[in-house]
Amino acid sequence: MSQEVKKEKKFTMTLPADELMACGHLACQGCGATLAMRYMLKALGKQTVLCIPACCWAVIDGPYPYSSMDVPIYHCAFETAASTATGVKAGLEMTGDAETTVVAWAGDGGTFDIGIQALSGAAERNEDIIYVCYDNEAYMNTGIQRSSATPYGAWTTTTPVKHFKNRPKKDIVAIMAAHRIPYIATASISHPEDFFKKMKKAKDIKGTRFFHVYAPCPTGWKSRPDDTIKLARMAVQNGYFPLLEIENGEKTTLNLKLKDRKPVDDYLRLQGRFRHLGPEQIAVIQAEIDARWERLTKGCVA
Amino acid sequence: MKKVMMGNHALSYGAMLSRAQVISAYPITPQTQVVELLSEMCSDGTLNAQFIKVESEHSAMASCIGASVAGARTFTATSSQGLALMHEMLHWAGGGRHPIVMGNVNRSMAPGWSIWADQNDSLSQRDTGWMQFYCASNQEVVDTVIQAFKVAEALMIPAMVILDAFALSHTYEVVDVPDQGLVDKYLPPFKPAIKLTPADPRAFGGLTGAEHYMELRYKLETDMEKAPALIEETGREFGKIFGRDLGLVDPYRCDDADFIFVTSGTAGFTARVAVDELRKSGVKAGNLRIKVFRPFPFERVREVLGKVKKAAVVDRNCSYGAGGIFYQEVKSAIYGRPGMPPLIGYIAGLGGRDITTDSFKEIAADAMAKDRAEEEIVWIGVKK
């Protein structure tokens, strides 16, 4: 015991120890979205309000009358994360609270698909909110249906293996960059310091800030719960999910330059949703990653 | 101060005098002037409010909900297709108990495209947990917006203030603009008991199981049941300060009437011309204008109907397969009560077709020729 304590003292804490999210939440084992919330709140602190539409997180914080969170939450309609957050910010300002950070926190379905109109509207108006999309690449809360964030090749319950998704994932970062909002960042639960740093930076920027956070889902990806962080790290290291920032929609800054980018195979192999893919399809995925990486290293936004 | 203004601007003045703090709206004919004037008022400082120029009515109502739960007094306005697009969020505002006040200009639903008056847009929203006030003059519009905020915030139930497209929205009338100081006394600032704030971190609207959901809806219904008395009480209070009582119904020459028209919206004032003319020809006619549709003023409707021999309910709407919507409500108000008159239902004026004094005379002639209520719905002025 005493040895363990001694060992612990040697760690350098790179993130604040404060937790604004308690245990007792309802997430599945190995849920990436839950870690994403923890890291975000460590950066934003207690003076934060969340607007959460229909998504896994509509359930994770706990059923009425409970909440596992130490910040207030407004559970809003599926397509309204950005518009509800817009109203909350205006309402707080008009009642004398200009300090609180208002966050719209939505899944990929609520962002890439049904919520994109409200998000585009808020971004065009440059509303003073942080919009975070935690991306698990399908409608996981309803039971793994394809969204426009589902990647090429993936199985979901609405893209069975004989009819797997044959269109690429929508490039939400490029879409948001086209709105010329002050700040866009991608982040991964495998790189909490990077995530924390960017969220801290975003907190002090005024206007619409957009985060695309990679959040593996063992339930929907048919992966092992203890592989969640590993998968997230692999996606960063093979260039599938590059860590980047875009300011004012102009130029991409890659936060992690990869000298030896790993092939995508190992990453795909750890996930049951890609089990049916042959070398031909894997080559399509690899080519897509390579082409995008090439563009990003030149500073392009898409 | 007296001012000549259009019905739409009466809504704007109502919101301004109520000191709305957040306005979020999207343009739609024939509502557009409401938000045009409000955006001017916000930009020149006449009104200290944030105006959010959203990209759709759905987002308008969503952001109103956000602003309201954050503790701000919140206003919007829409019409027809815009109201229909909001439908999901109307349930959200009602079920979430957010006391937003919204102006709705009654316009027919497409297709075919129509920008003219009927009530199917707002009446389609009757089960969303909103109060609905149907106005018949621009004065009533200004006054009702102010009263609606007072009642809505007391009960934490949103309210719609409704006026007919063009017949009222674009008609200029003299309005006695209430004094701001007196309005401030009548309507103090909005101070909700619970709001969305980091100082008191709560989760609003989370997953609610069968063991709690029904109680939340029961509370909404029982609070809605308090509304009729509160509308009358705050209406009398309004009368004491401003000299104009605001009630649930507005009866005209009903006390000694044998036959009455039951109406809502501007058609009621046309009915009154017909009433006067019918009286000259020896028919003891009257008019009951129903001002509040939700909560439905069952008691007040019964009081008037109990004194007459026959009533014609004139609907500027249709619930296809069941007929006029006010007709159904009035029928349910008198169901099983002794001494109530036969009711006959009429549908008129859909898609902006005029309802004239002749329309009411035709209705009177038809109704008086019948000695009992009939299931058949009578359409007035329709080319068959």
CSV table of N, CA, C and O in Angstrom, one decimal, chain A residues 112-215:
chain,number,residue,atom,x,y,z
A,112,PHE,N,-23.7,15.9,-37.9
A,112,PHE,CA,-23.5,15.7,-39.4
A,112,PHE,C,-24.8,15.7,-40.1
A,112,PHE,O,-24.9,16.1,-41.3
A,113,ASP,N,-25.9,15.1,-39.4
A,113,ASP,CA,-27.1,14.9,-40.1
A,113,ASP,C,-28.2,15.9,-39.7
A,113,ASP,O,-28.3,17.0,-40.2
A,114,ILE,N,-29.0,15.5,-38.7
A,114,ILE,CA,-30.2,16.2,-38.3
A,114,ILE,C,-29.9,17.6,-37.8
A,114,ILE,O,-30.7,18.5,-37.9
A,115,GLY,N,-28.8,17.8,-37.2
A,115,GLY,CA,-28.5,19.1,-36.5
A,115,GLY,C,-27.7,20.1,-37.4
A,115,GLY,O,-27.4,21.2,-36.9
A,116,ILE,N,-27.4,19.7,-38.6
A,116,ILE,CA,-26.5,20.5,-39.4
A,116,ILE,C,-27.0,21.9,-39.8
A,116,ILE,O,-26.3,22.9,-39.9
A,117,GLN,N,-28.3,22.0,-39.9
A,117,GLN,CA,-28.9,23.2,-40.3
A,117,GLN,C,-28.8,24.3,-39.2
A,117,GLN,O,-28.3,25.4,-39.4
A,118,ALA,N,-29.1,23.8,-38.0
A,118,ALA,CA,-29.0,24.7,-36.8
A,118,ALA,C,-27.5,25.1,-36.6
A,118,ALA,O,-27.2,26.2,-36.2
A,119,LEU,N,-26.7,24.1,-36.7
A,119,LEU,CA,-25.2,24.3,-36.5
A,119,LEU,C,-24.7,25.3,-37.6
A,119,LEU,O,-24.0,26.3,-37.2
A,120,SER,N,-25.1,25.1,-38.8
A,120,SER,CA,-24.6,26.0,-39.9
A,120,SER,C,-25.2,27.5,-39.6
A,120,SER,O,-24.4,28.4,-39.8
A,121,GLY,N,-26.4,27.6,-39.2
A,121,GLY,CA,-27.0,28.9,-38.9
A,121,GLY,C,-26.2,29.6,-37.7
A,121,GLY,O,-25.8,30.7,-37.8
A,122,ALA,N,-25.9,28.8,-36.7
A,122,ALA,CA,-25.2,29.4,-35.5
A,122,ALA,C,-23.8,29.8,-35.9
A,122,ALA,O,-23.3,30.9,-35.5
A,123,ALA,N,-23.2,29.0,-36.7
A,123,ALA,CA,-21.8,29.3,-37.1
A,123,ALA,C,-21.8,30.5,-38.0
A,123,ALA,O,-20.9,31.4,-37.9
A,124,GLU,N,-22.7,30.6,-39.0
A,124,GLU,CA,-22.8,31.7,-39.9
A,124,GLU,C,-23.0,33.0,-39.1
A,124,GLU,O,-22.4,34.1,-39.4
A,125,ARG,N,-23.8,33.0,-38.0
A,125,ARG,CA,-24.0,34.1,-37.2
A,125,ARG,C,-22.9,34.3,-36.2
A,125,ARG,O,-22.8,35.3,-35.4
A,126,ASN,N,-22.0,33.4,-36.1
A,126,ASN,CA,-20.8,33.4,-35.2
A,126,ASN,C,-21.3,33.5,-33.7
A,126,ASN,O,-20.8,34.3,-33.0
A,127,GLU,N,-22.3,32.7,-33.4
A,127,GLU,CA,-22.8,32.7,-32.0
A,127,GLU,C,-21.7,32.3,-31.0
A,127,GLU,O,-20.8,31.5,-31.3
A,128,ASP,N,-21.7,32.9,-29.9
A,128,ASP,CA,-20.6,32.8,-28.9
A,128,ASP,C,-20.8,31.5,-28.1
A,128,ASP,O,-21.1,31.5,-26.9
A,129,ILE,N,-20.6,30.3,-28.8
A,129,ILE,CA,-20.8,29.0,-28.1
A,129,ILE,C,-19.7,28.1,-28.5
A,129,ILE,O,-19.0,28.3,-29.6
A,130,ILE,N,-19.5,27.1,-27.7
A,130,ILE,CA,-18.6,26.0,-28.1
A,130,ILE,C,-19.4,24.8,-28.5
A,130,ILE,O,-20.3,24.4,-27.8
A,131,TYR,N,-19.2,24.3,-29.8
A,131,TYR,CA,-20.0,23.2,-30.2
A,131,TYR,C,-19.1,22.0,-30.3
A,131,TYR,O,-18.0,22.0,-31.0
A,132,VAL,N,-19.4,21.0,-29.5
A,132,VAL,CA,-18.6,19.8,-29.5
A,132,VAL,C,-19.3,18.6,-30.1
A,132,VAL,O,-20.4,18.3,-29.7
A,133,CYS,N,-18.8,18.0,-31.2
A,133,CYS,CA,-19.4,16.8,-31.7
A,133,CYS,C,-18.5,15.6,-31.3
A,133,CYS,O,-17.3,15.5,-31.7
A,134,TYR,N,-19.0,14.7,-30.4
A,134,TYR,CA,-18.3,13.5,-30.1
A,134,TYR,C,-18.7,12.5,-31.2
A,134,TYR,O,-19.9,12.2,-31.3
A,135,ASP,N,-17.8,12.0,-31.9
A,135,ASP,CA,-18.1,11.2,-33.1
A,135,ASP,C,-17.8,9.7,-32.8
A,135,ASP,O,-16.7,9.3,-32.7
A,136,ASN,N,-18.9,8.9,-32.8
A,136,ASN,CA,-18.7,7.5,-32.7
A,136,ASN,C,-19.2,6.8,-34.0
A,136,ASN,O,-19.4,5.6,-34.0
A,137,GLU,N,-19.3,7.6,-35.0
A,137,GLU,CA,-19.5,7.1,-36.4
A,137,GLU,C,-20.7,6.3,-36.7
A,137,GLU,O,-20.8,5.6,-37.6
A,138,ALA,N,-21.8,6.5,-35.9
A,138,ALA,CA,-23.1,5.9,-36.2
A,138,ALA,C,-24.1,6.4,-35.2
A,138,ALA,O,-23.7,7.0,-34.2
A,139,TYR,N,-25.4,6.1,-35.4
A,139,TYR,CA,-26.4,6.3,-34.4
A,139,TYR,C,-26.3,5.2,-33.4
A,139,TYR,O,-27.0,4.2,-33.5
A,140,MET,N,-25.5,5.4,-32.3
A,140,MET,CA,-25.3,4.3,-31.4
A,140,MET,C,-26.4,4.2,-30.4
A,140,MET,O,-26.7,3.1,-29.9
A,141,ASN,N,-27.0,5.4,-30.0
A,141,ASN,CA,-28.0,5.4,-28.9
A,141,ASN,C,-29.3,4.6,-29.4
A,141,ASN,O,-30.0,4.0,-28.6
A,142,THR,N,-29.5,4.7,-30.7
A,142,THR,CA,-30.7,3.9,-31.2
A,142,THR,C,-30.4,2.5,-31.6
A,142,THR,O,-31.2,1.8,-32.0
A,143,GLY,N,-29.1,2.2,-31.5
A,143,GLY,CA,-28.7,0.8,-31.8
A,143,GLY,C,-27.9,0.6,-33.1
A,143,GLY,O,-28.2,-0.3,-33.9
A,144,ILE,N,-27.0,1.5,-33.4
A,144,ILE,CA,-26.0,1.3,-34.4
A,144,ILE,C,-26.6,1.4,-35.8
A,144,ILE,O,-26.5,0.4,-36.6
A,145,GLN,N,-27.1,2.6,-36.2
A,145,GLN,CA,-27.5,2.8,-37.6
A,145,GLN,C,-26.6,3.8,-38.2
A,145,GLN,O,-26.0,4.6,-37.6
A,146,ARG,N,-26.4,3.6,-39.5
A,146,ARG,CA,-25.4,4.5,-40.2
A,146,ARG,C,-25.8,6.0,-40.2
A,146,ARG,O,-27.0,6.3,-40.2
A,147,SER,N,-24.9,6.8,-40.0
A,147,SER,CA,-25.0,8.2,-40.2
A,147,SER,C,-24.1,8.7,-41.3
A,147,SER,O,-23.4,7.9,-41.8
A,148,SER,N,-24.1,10.0,-41.6
A,148,SER,CA,-23.2,10.5,-42.6
A,148,SER,C,-21.8,10.6,-42.1
A,148,SER,O,-20.9,10.9,-42.8
A,149,ALA,N,-21.6,10.3,-40.8
A,149,ALA,CA,-20.3,10.2,-40.2
A,149,ALA,C,-19.7,8.7,-40.3
A,149,ALA,O,-18.6,8.5,-39.9
A,150,THR,N,-20.6,7.8,-40.6
A,150,THR,CA,-20.1,6.4,-40.7
A,150,THR,C,-19.1,6.3,-41.9
A,150,THR,O,-19.4,6.8,-43.0
A,151,PRO,N,-18.0,5.7,-41.6
A,151,PRO,CA,-17.0,5.6,-42.7
A,151,PRO,C,-17.3,4.6,-43.8
A,151,PRO,O,-18.1,3.7,-43.6
A,152,TYR,N,-16.6,4.8,-44.9
A,152,TYR,CA,-16.7,3.8,-46.0
A,152,TYR,C,-16.4,2.4,-45.5
A,152,TYR,O,-15.4,2.2,-44.7
A,153,GLY,N,-17.2,1.4,-45.9
A,153,GLY,CA,-16.8,0.0,-45.5
A,153,GLY,C,-17.5,-0.5,-44.3
A,153,GLY,O,-17.5,-1.7,-44.1
A,154,ALA,N,-18.0,0.4,-43.4
A,154,ALA,CA,-18.4,-0.1,-42.1
A,154,ALA,C,-19.8,-0.8,-42.1
A,154,ALA,O,-20.7,-0.4,-42.9
A,155,TRP,N,-19.8,-1.8,-41.3
A,155,TRP,CA,-21.1,-2.4,-41.0
A,155,TRP,C,-21.9,-1.6,-40.0
A,155,TRP,O,-21.3,-1.1,-39.1
A,156,THR,N,-23.2,-1.4,-40.2
A,156,THR,CA,-24.1,-1.0,-39.1
A,156,THR,C,-25.4,-1.8,-39.3
A,156,THR,O,-25.5,-2.5,-40.3
A,157,THR,N,-26.3,-1.6,-38.4
A,157,THR,CA,-27.6,-2.4,-38.6
A,157,THR,C,-28.4,-1.9,-39.8
A,157,THR,O,-29.3,-2.7,-40.3
A,158,THR,N,-28.1,-0.8,-40.4
A,158,THR,CA,-28.8,-0.4,-41.6
A,158,THR,C,-27.8,-0.4,-42.8
A,158,THR,O,-28.2,-0.1,-43.9
A,159,THR,N,-26.6,-0.8,-42.6
A,159,THR,CA,-25.7,-1.1,-43.7
A,159,THR,C,-25.1,-2.5,-43.5
A,159,THR,O,-24.0,-2.7,-43.0
A,160,PRO,N,-25.9,-3.5,-43.7
A,160,PRO,CA,-25.5,-4.9,-43.5
A,160,PRO,C,-24.2,-5.3,-44.3
A,160,PRO,O,-24.0,-4.6,-45.3
A,161,VAL,N,-23.5,-6.3,-44.0
A,161,VAL,CA,-22.2,-6.6,-44.6
A,161,VAL,C,-22.3,-6.7,-46.1
A,161,VAL,O,-21.5,-6.3,-46.9
A,162,LYS,N,-23.5,-7.3,-46.6
A,162,LYS,CA,-23.6,-7.4,-48.0
A,162,LYS,C,-23.9,-6.1,-48.7
A,162,LYS,O,-23.9,-5.9,-49.9
A,163,HIS,N,-24.2,-5.1,-47.9
A,163,HIS,CA,-24.5,-3.8,-48.4
A,163,HIS,C,-23.9,-2.7,-47.6
A,163,HIS,O,-24.5,-1.7,-47.1
A,164,PHE,N,-22.6,-2.9,-47.3
A,164,PHE,CA,-21.9,-2.0,-46.4
A,164,PHE,C,-21.9,-0.6,-46.9
A,164,PHE,O,-22.1,-0.4,-48.1
A,165,LYS,N,-21.5,0.4,-46.1
A,165,LYS,CA,-21.6,1.8,-46.5
A,165,LYS,C,-20.6,2.0,-47.6
A,165,LYS,O,-19.4,1.8,-47.4
A,166,ASN,N,-21.0,2.5,-48.8
A,166,ASN,CA,-20.1,2.6,-49.9
A,166,ASN,C,-19.8,4.1,-50.2
A,166,ASN,O,-19.4,4.4,-51.3
A,167,ARG,N,-20.2,5.0,-49.3
A,167,ARG,CA,-19.8,6.4,-49.5
A,167,ARG,C,-18.9,6.8,-48.4
A,167,ARG,O,-19.0,6.3,-47.3
A,168,PRO,N,-18.0,7.8,-48.7
A,168,PRO,CA,-17.1,8.2,-47.6
A,168,PRO,C,-17.8,9.0,-46.5
A,168,PRO,O,-18.9,9.5,-46.7
A,169,LYS,N,-17.2,9.1,-45.4
A,169,LYS,CA,-17.6,9.9,-44.3
A,169,LYS,C,-17.7,11.4,-44.7
A,169,LYS,O,-16.8,11.9,-45.4
A,170,LYS,N,-18.7,12.1,-44.3
A,170,LYS,CA,-18.8,13.5,-44.6
A,170,LYS,C,-17.7,14.3,-43.9
A,170,LYS,O,-17.4,14.0,-42.7
A,171,ASP,N,-17.1,15.2,-44.6
A,171,ASP,CA,-16.0,16.0,-44.0
A,171,ASP,C,-16.5,17.2,-43.2
A,171,ASP,O,-16.6,18.3,-43.7
A,172,ILE,N,-16.9,17.0,-42.0
A,172,ILE,CA,-17.6,18.0,-41.2
A,172,ILE,C,-16.6,19.2,-40.9
A,172,ILE,O,-17.0,20.3,-40.8
A,173,VAL,N,-15.3,18.9,-40.7
A,173,VAL,CA,-14.3,19.9,-40.4
A,173,VAL,C,-14.2,20.9,-41.6
A,173,VAL,O,-14.2,22.1,-41.4
A,174,ALA,N,-14.2,20.4,-42.8
A,174,ALA,CA,-14.2,21.2,-44.0
A,174,ALA,C,-15.4,22.1,-44.1
A,174,ALA,O,-15.4,23.3,-44.4
A,175,ILE,N,-16.6,21.5,-43.8
A,175,ILE,CA,-17.8,22.2,-43.8
A,175,ILE,C,-17.8,23.4,-42.8
A,175,ILE,O,-18.2,24.5,-43.1
A,176,MET,N,-17.3,23.1,-41.6
A,176,MET,CA,-17.2,24.1,-40.6
A,176,MET,C,-16.2,25.2,-41.0
A,176,MET,O,-16.4,26.4,-40.8
A,177,ALA,N,-15.1,24.7,-41.6
A,177,ALA,CA,-14.1,25.7,-42.0
A,177,ALA,C,-14.6,26.7,-43.0
A,177,ALA,O,-14.3,27.9,-43.1
A,178,ALA,N,-15.6,26.2,-43.9
A,178,ALA,CA,-16.2,27.0,-44.9
A,178,ALA,C,-17.0,28.1,-44.3
A,178,ALA,O,-17.3,29.1,-45.0
A,179,HIS,N,-17.4,28.0,-43.0
A,179,HIS,CA,-18.1,29.0,-42.3
A,179,HIS,C,-17.2,30.1,-41.8
A,179,HIS,O,-17.7,31.1,-41.2
A,180,ARG,N,-15.9,29.9,-41.9
A,180,ARG,CA,-14.9,30.9,-41.4
A,180,ARG,C,-15.1,31.3,-39.9
A,180,ARG,O,-15.1,32.5,-39.6
A,181,ILE,N,-15.4,30.3,-39.1
A,181,ILE,CA,-15.5,30.6,-37.7
A,181,ILE,C,-14.2,30.7,-37.1
A,181,ILE,O,-13.2,30.2,-37.6
A,182,PRO,N,-14.1,31.4,-35.9
A,182,PRO,CA,-12.7,31.7,-35.4
A,182,PRO,C,-11.9,30.4,-35.0
A,182,PRO,O,-10.7,30.5,-35.2
A,183,TYR,N,-12.5,29.4,-34.6
A,183,TYR,CA,-11.7,28.2,-34.1
A,183,TYR,C,-12.4,26.9,-34.4
A,183,TYR,O,-13.5,26.7,-34.1
A,184,ILE,N,-11.6,26.0,-35.0
A,184,ILE,CA,-12.0,24.6,-35.2
A,184,ILE,C,-10.8,23.7,-34.7
A,184,ILE,O,-9.7,24.1,-34.9
A,185,ALA,N,-11.2,22.7,-34.0
A,185,ALA,CA,-10.1,21.7,-33.5
A,185,ALA,C,-10.7,20.3,-33.6
A,185,ALA,O,-11.9,20.1,-33.4
A,186,THR,N,-9.8,19.4,-33.9
A,186,THR,CA,-10.1,18.0,-33.7
A,186,THR,C,-9.4,17.6,-32.4
A,186,THR,O,-8.4,18.1,-32.1
A,187,ALA,N,-9.9,16.6,-31.8
A,187,ALA,CA,-9.3,16.1,-30.6
A,187,ALA,C,-9.6,14.6,-30.4
A,187,ALA,O,-10.6,14.1,-31.0
A,188,SER,N,-8.8,13.9,-29.7
A,188,SER,CA,-9.0,12.5,-29.5
A,188,SER,C,-8.9,12.1,-28.0
A,188,SER,O,-8.1,12.7,-27.3
A,189,ILE,N,-9.7,11.2,-27.5
A,189,ILE,CA,-9.6,10.8,-26.1
A,189,ILE,C,-8.3,10.1,-25.8
A,189,ILE,O,-7.9,9.9,-24.7
A,190,SER,N,-7.5,9.7,-26.9
A,190,SER,CA,-6.2,9.1,-26.7
A,190,SER,C,-5.1,10.2,-26.4
A,190,SER,O,-4.0,9.8,-26.0
A,191,HIS,N,-5.5,11.4,-26.6
A,191,HIS,CA,-4.5,12.5,-26.4
A,191,HIS,C,-5.1,13.6,-25.5
A,191,HIS,O,-5.4,14.7,-26.0
A,192,PRO,N,-5.3,13.3,-24.2
A,192,PRO,CA,-6.0,14.2,-23.3
A,192,PRO,C,-5.3,15.6,-23.2
A,192,PRO,O,-6.0,16.6,-23.1
A,193,GLU,N,-4.0,15.6,-23.2
A,193,GLU,CA,-3.3,16.9,-23.0
A,193,GLU,C,-3.6,17.8,-24.1
A,193,GLU,O,-3.8,19.0,-24.0
A,194,ASP,N,-3.5,17.2,-25.3
A,194,ASP,CA,-3.8,18.0,-26.5
A,194,ASP,C,-5.3,18.5,-26.5
A,194,ASP,O,-5.5,19.7,-26.8
A,195,PHE,N,-6.2,17.7,-26.1
A,195,PHE,CA,-7.6,18.0,-26.0
A,195,PHE,C,-7.8,19.1,-25.0
A,195,PHE,O,-8.4,20.1,-25.3
A,196,PHE,N,-7.2,19.0,-23.8
A,196,PHE,CA,-7.3,19.9,-22.7
A,196,PHE,C,-6.7,21.3,-23.2
A,196,PHE,O,-7.4,22.3,-23.0
A,197,LYS,N,-5.6,21.3,-23.8
A,197,LYS,CA,-4.9,22.5,-24.2
A,197,LYS,C,-5.8,23.3,-25.2
A,197,LYS,O,-6.0,24.5,-25.1
A,198,LYS,N,-6.4,22.5,-26.2
A,198,LYS,CA,-7.2,23.2,-27.2
A,198,LYS,C,-8.5,23.7,-26.6
A,198,LYS,O,-9.0,24.8,-27.0
A,199,MET,N,-9.0,23.0,-25.7
A,199,MET,CA,-10.3,23.4,-25.0
A,199,MET,C,-10.1,24.7,-24.2
A,199,MET,O,-10.9,25.6,-24.2
A,200,LYS,N,-8.9,24.7,-23.5
A,200,LYS,CA,-8.6,25.9,-22.7
A,200,LYS,C,-8.4,27.1,-23.7
A,200,LYS,O,-8.9,28.2,-23.4
A,201,LYS,N,-7.8,26.9,-24.8
A,201,LYS,CA,-7.6,27.9,-25.8
A,201,LYS,C,-8.9,28.4,-26.3
A,201,LYS,O,-9.2,29.6,-26.4
A,202,ALA,N,-9.8,27.4,-26.6
A,202,ALA,CA,-11.1,27.8,-27.1
A,202,ALA,C,-12.0,28.6,-26.2
A,202,ALA,O,-12.7,29.5,-26.5
A,203,LYS,N,-11.8,28.3,-24.9
A,203,LYS,CA,-12.6,28.9,-23.9
A,203,LYS,C,-12.4,30.5,-23.9
A,203,LYS,O,-13.3,31.2,-23.7
A,204,ASP,N,-11.2,30.9,-24.3
A,204,ASP,CA,-10.9,32.3,-24.3
A,204,ASP,C,-11.2,33.0,-25.6
A,204,ASP,O,-10.9,34.2,-25.8
A,205,ILE,N,-11.6,32.2,-26.6
A,205,ILE,CA,-11.9,32.8,-27.9
A,205,ILE,C,-13.4,33.2,-27.9
A,205,ILE,O,-14.3,32.4,-27.4
A,206,LYS,N,-13.8,34.3,-28.5
A,206,LYS,CA,-15.2,34.7,-28.7
A,206,LYS,C,-15.7,34.3,-30.0
A,206,LYS,O,-15.0,34.3,-31.0
A,207,GLY,N,-16.9,33.8,-30.1
A,207,GLY,CA,-17.5,33.4,-31.3
A,207,GLY,C,-17.8,31.9,-31.3
A,207,GLY,O,-17.6,31.2,-30.3
A,208,THR,N,-18.1,31.4,-32.5
A,208,THR,CA,-18.4,29.9,-32.6
A,208,THR,C,-17.1,29.1,-32.7
A,208,THR,O,-16.2,29.4,-33.5
A,209,ARG,N,-17.0,28.2,-31.8
A,209,ARG,CA,-15.8,27.3,-31.7
A,209,ARG,C,-16.3,25.9,-31.9
A,209,ARG,O,-17.3,25.5,-31.3
A,210,PHE,N,-15.7,25.1,-32.8
A,210,PHE,CA,-16.2,23.8,-33.2
A,210,PHE,C,-15.1,22.7,-32.9
A,210,PHE,O,-14.0,22.9,-33.3
A,211,PHE,N,-15.5,21.7,-32.1
A,211,PHE,CA,-14.6,20.6,-31.8
A,211,PHE,C,-15.2,19.3,-32.4
A,211,PHE,O,-16.3,19.0,-32.3
A,212,HIS,N,-14.3,18.6,-33.1
A,212,HIS,CA,-14.7,17.3,-33.6
A,212,HIS,C,-13.8,16.3,-32.8
A,212,HIS,O,-12.6,16.3,-32.9
A,213,VAL,N,-14.5,15.5,-31.9
A,213,VAL,CA,-13.8,14.7,-31.0
A,213,VAL,C,-14.0,13.2,-31.4
A,213,VAL,O,-15.2,12.8,-31.5
A,214,TYR,N,-12.9,12.5,-31.5
A,214,TYR,CA,-13.0,11.1,-31.8
A,214,TYR,C,-13.3,10.2,-30.6
A,214,TYR,O,-12.5,10.3,-29.6
A,215,ALA,N,-14.4,9.5,-30.6
A,215,ALA,CA,-14.9,8.8,-29.4
A,215,ALA,C,-15.3,7.4,-29.8
A,215,ALA,O,-16.5,7.1,-30.1
